[in-house]
Coordinates of N, CA and C in Angstrom, one line a residue:
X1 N 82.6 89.2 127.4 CA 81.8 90.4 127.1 C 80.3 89.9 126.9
X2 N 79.3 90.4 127.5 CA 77.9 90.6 127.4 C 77.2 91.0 126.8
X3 N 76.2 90.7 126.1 CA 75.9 91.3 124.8 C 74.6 91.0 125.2
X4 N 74.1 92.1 125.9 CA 72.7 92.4 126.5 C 71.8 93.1 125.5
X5 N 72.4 93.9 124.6 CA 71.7 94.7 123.9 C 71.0 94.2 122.2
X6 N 70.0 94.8 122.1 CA 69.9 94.2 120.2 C 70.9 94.9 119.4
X7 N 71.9 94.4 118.1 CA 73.0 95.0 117.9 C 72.5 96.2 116.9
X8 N 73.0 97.8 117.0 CA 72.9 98.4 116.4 C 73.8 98.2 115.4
X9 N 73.0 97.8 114.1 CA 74.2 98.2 112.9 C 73.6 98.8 111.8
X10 N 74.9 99.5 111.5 CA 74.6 100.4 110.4 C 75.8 100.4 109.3
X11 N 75.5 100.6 108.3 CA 76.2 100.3 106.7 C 76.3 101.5 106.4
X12 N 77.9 101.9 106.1 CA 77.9 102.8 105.6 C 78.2 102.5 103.7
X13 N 77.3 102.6 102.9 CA 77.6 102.1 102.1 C 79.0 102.5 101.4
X14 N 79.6 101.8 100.3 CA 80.8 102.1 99.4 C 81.4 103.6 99.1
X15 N 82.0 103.9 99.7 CA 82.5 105.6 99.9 C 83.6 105.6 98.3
X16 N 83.2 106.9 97.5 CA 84.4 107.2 96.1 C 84.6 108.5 96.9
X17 N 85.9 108.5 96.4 CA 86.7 110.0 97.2 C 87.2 110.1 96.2
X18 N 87.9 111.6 95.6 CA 88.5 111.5 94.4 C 89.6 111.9 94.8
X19 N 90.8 111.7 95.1 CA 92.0 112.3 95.8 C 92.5 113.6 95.0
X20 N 92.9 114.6 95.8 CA 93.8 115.8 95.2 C 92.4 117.2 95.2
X21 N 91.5 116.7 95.4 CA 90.0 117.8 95.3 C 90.3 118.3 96.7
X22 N 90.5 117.6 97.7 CA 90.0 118.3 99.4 C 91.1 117.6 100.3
X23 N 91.6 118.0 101.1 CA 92.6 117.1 101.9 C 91.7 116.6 103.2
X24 N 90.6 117.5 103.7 CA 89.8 116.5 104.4 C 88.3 116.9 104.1
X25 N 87.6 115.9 104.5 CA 86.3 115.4 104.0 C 85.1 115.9 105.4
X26 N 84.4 115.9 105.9 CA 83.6 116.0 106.7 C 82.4 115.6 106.4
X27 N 81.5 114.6 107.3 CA 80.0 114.2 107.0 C 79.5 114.0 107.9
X28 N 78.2 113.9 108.5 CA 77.2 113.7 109.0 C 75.6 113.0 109.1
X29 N 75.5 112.2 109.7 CA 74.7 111.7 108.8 C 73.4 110.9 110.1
X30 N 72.1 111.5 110.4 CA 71.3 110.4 111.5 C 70.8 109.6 110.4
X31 N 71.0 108.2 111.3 CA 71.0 106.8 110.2 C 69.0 106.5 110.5
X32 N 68.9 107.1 112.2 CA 67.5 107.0 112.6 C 67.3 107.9 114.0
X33 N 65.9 108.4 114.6 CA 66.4 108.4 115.6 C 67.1 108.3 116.7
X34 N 67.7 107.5 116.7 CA 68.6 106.8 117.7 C 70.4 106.7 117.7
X35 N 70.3 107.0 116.2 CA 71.5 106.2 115.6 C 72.2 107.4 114.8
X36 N 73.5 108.2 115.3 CA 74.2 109.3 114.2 C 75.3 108.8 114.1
X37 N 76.0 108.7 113.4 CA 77.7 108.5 112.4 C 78.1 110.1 112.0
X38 N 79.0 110.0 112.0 CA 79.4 111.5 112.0 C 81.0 110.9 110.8
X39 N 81.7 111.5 110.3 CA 82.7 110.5 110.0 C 84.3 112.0 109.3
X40 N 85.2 112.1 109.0 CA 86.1 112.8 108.5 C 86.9 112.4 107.6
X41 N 87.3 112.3 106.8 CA 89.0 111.9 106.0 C 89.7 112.4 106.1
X42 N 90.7 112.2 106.4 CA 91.9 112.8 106.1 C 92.8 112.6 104.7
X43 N 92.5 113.0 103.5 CA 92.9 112.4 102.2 C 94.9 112.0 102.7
X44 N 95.5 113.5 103.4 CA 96.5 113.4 102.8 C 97.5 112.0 104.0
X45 N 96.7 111.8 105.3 CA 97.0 110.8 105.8 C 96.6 109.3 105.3
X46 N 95.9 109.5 104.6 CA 94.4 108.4 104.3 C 93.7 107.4 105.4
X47 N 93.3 108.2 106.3 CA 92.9 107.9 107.8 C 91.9 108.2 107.7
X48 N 90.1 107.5 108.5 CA 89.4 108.1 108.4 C 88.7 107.7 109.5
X49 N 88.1 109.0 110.1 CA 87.8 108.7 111.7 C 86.1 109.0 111.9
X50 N 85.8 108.0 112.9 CA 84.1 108.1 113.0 C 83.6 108.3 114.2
X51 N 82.8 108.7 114.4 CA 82.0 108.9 115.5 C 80.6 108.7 115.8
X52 N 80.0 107.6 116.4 CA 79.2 106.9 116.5 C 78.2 107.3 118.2
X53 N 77.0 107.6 117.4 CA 76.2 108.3 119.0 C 75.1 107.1 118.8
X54 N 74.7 106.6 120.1 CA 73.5 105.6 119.7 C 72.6 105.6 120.8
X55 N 71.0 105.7 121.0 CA 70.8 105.8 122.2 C 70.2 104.6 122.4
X56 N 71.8 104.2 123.2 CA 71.2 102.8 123.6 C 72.4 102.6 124.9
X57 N 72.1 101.5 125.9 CA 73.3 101.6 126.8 C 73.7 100.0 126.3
X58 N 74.9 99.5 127.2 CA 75.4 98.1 126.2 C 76.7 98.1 125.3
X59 N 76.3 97.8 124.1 CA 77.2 98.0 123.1 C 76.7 98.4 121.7
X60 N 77.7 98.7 120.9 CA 77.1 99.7 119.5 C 77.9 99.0 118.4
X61 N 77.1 98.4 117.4 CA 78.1 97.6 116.3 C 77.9 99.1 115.2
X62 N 78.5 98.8 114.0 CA 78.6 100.0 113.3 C 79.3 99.4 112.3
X63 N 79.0 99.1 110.8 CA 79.9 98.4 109.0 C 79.8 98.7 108.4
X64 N 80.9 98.3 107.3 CA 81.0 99.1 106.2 C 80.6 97.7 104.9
X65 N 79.8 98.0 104.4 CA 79.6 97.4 103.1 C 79.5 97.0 102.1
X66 N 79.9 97.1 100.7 CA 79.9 97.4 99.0 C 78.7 96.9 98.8
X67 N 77.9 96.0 99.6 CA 76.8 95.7 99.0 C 75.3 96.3 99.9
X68 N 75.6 97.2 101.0 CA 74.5 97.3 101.6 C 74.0 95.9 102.6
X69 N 74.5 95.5 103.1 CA 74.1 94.6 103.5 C 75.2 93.8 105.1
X70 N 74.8 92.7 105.9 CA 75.2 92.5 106.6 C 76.9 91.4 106.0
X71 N 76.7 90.4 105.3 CA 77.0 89.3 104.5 C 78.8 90.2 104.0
X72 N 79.4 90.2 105.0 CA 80.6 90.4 103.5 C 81.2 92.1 104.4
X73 N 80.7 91.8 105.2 CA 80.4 93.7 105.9 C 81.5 93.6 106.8
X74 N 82.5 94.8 107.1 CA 83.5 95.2 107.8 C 82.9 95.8 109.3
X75 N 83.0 95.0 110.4 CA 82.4 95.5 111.3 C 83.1 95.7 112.6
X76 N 82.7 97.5 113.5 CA 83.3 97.0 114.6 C 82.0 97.0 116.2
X77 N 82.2 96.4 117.0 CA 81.4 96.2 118.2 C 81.9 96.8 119.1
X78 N 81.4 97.6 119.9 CA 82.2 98.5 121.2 C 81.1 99.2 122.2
X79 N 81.7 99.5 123.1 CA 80.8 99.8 124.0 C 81.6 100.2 125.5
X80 N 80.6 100.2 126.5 CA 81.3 100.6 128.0 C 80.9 99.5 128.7
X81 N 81.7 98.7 129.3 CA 81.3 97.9 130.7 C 81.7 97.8 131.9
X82 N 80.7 98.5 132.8 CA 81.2 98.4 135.0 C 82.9 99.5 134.4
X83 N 82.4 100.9 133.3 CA 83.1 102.1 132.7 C 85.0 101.5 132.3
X84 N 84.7 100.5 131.6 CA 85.8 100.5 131.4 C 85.6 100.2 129.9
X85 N 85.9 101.4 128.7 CA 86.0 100.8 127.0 C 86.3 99.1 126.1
X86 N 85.5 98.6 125.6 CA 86.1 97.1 125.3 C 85.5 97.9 123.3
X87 N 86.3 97.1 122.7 CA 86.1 97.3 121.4 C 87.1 96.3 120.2
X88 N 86.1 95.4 119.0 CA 87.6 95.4 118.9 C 86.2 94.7 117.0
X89 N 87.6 94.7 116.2 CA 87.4 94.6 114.3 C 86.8 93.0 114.4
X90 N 85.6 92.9 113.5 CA 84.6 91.7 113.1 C 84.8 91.9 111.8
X91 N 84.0 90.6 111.3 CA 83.8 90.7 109.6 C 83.1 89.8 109.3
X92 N 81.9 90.0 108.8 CA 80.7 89.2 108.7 C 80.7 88.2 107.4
X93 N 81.1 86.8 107.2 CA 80.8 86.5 106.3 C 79.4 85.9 105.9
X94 N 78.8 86.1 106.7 CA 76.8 85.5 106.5 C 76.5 86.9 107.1
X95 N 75.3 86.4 107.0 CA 73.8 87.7 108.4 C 74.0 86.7 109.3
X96 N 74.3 87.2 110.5 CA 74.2 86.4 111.9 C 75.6 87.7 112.8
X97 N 76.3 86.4 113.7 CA 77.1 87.0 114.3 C 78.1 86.8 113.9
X98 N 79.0 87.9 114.0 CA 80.3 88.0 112.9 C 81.5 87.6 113.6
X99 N 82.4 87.3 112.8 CA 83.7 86.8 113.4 C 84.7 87.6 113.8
X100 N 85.4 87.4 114.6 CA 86.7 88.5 114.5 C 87.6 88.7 114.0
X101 N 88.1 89.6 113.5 CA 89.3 89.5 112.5 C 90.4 89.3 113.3
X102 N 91.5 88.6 112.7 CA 93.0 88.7 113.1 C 93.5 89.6 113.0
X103 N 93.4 90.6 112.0 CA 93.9 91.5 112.1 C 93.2 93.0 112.5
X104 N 93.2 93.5 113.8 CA 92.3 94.6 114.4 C 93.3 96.1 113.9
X105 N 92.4 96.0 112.7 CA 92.7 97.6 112.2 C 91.9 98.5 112.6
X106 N 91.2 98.7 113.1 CA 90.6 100.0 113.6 C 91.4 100.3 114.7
X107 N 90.8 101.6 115.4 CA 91.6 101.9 116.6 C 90.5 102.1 117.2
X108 N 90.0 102.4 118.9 CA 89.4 103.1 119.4 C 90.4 104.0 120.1
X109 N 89.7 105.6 119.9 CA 90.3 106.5 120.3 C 89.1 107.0 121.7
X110 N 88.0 106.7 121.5 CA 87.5 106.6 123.4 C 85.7 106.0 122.8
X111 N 85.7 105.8 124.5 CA 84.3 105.2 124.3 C 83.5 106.0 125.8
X112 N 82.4 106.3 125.8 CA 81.6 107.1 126.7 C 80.3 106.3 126.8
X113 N 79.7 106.6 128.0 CA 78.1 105.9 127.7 C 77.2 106.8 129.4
X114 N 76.4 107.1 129.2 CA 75.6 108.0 130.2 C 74.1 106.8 130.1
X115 N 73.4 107.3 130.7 CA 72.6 106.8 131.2 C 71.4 106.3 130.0
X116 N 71.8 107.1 128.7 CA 70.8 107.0 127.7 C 71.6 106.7 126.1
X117 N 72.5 107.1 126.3 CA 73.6 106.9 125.3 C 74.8 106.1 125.2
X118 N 75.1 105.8 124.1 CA 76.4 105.1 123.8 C 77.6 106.0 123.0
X119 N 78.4 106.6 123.2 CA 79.1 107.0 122.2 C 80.8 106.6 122.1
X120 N 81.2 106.0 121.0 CA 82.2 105.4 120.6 C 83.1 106.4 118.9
X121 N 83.9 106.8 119.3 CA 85.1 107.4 118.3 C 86.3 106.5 118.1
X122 N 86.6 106.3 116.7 CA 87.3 105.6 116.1 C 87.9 106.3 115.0
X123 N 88.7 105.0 114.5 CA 89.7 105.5 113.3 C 90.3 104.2 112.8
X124 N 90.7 104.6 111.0 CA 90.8 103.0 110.4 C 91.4 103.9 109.2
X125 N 93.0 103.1 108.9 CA 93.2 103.4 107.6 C 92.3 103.5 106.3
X126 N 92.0 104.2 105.0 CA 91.4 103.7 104.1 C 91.1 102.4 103.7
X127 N 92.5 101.7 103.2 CA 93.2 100.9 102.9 C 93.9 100.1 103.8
X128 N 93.3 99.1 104.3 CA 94.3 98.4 105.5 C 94.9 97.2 105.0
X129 N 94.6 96.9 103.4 CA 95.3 95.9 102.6 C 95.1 94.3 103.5
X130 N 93.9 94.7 104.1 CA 93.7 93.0 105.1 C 92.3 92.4 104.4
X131 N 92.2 91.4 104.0 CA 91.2 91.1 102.9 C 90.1 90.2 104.0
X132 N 90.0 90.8 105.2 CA 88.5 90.8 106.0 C 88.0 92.0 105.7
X133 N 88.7 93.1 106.1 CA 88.3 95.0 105.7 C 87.7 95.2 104.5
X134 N 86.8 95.9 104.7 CA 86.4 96.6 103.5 C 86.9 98.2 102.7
X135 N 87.9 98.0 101.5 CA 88.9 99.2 101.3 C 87.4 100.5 101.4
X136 N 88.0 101.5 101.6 CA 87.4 102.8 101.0 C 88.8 103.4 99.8
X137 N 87.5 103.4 98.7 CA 88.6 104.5 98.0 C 88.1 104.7 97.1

């Protein structure tokens, strides 16, 4: 994989849900120009799915992290190449380039990219009890 692009990332910081209030969640959120997360819960599955627009062509990183920061951060990298989806679960234990987890808990559910954009939709237990992940709860 090619990694032509400078990596977009974005932190979604430490998510509290309070269970039993809402069975699903909806948010939205431009991180910058360039960069929207969109995201849903599903309390009673405890599934939560994202959607990631970036105008950029290449690849699109995207983490989760309790401290704001790269160091410790749940990440995944995805993108379109010669239109075929590649994507797959990182986990940063420095700032730099992150490693891959053994265990790929996310899913990609599709990846798209046009001439000016990147867009990648996913999904990731809350809780994937794998201690590279970062829990939501």
């Amino acid at each position: 994989m090619k990694l032509s692009k400078t990596l977009l990332f974005t932190l979604l910081v430490y998510v509290n849900i309070s269970p039993g209030l809402l069975l699903t969640i909806n948010r939205s959120q431009n991180l910058d120009t360039d960069y929207q997360v969109s995201w849903s819960v599903d309390l009673t599955s405890e599934i939560i799915n994202f959607v990631v627009t970036a105008q950029t062509t290449g690849y699109v990183g995207f983490g989760l992290s309790r401290a704001g920061g790269m160091k410790n951060a749940d990440i995944v990298i995805g993108g379109v190449q010669d239109g075929l989806p590649y994507f797959a679960d990182y986990h940063a234990v420095r700032n730099g380039m992150p490693d891959i987890d053994s265990s790929q808990d996310w899913t990609l559910i599709s990846a798209s990219e046009n001439s000016t954009h990147t867009m990648l939709s996913f999904t990731r237990a809350l809780n994937t009890c794998d201690k590279e992940d970062v829990s939501i709860n």
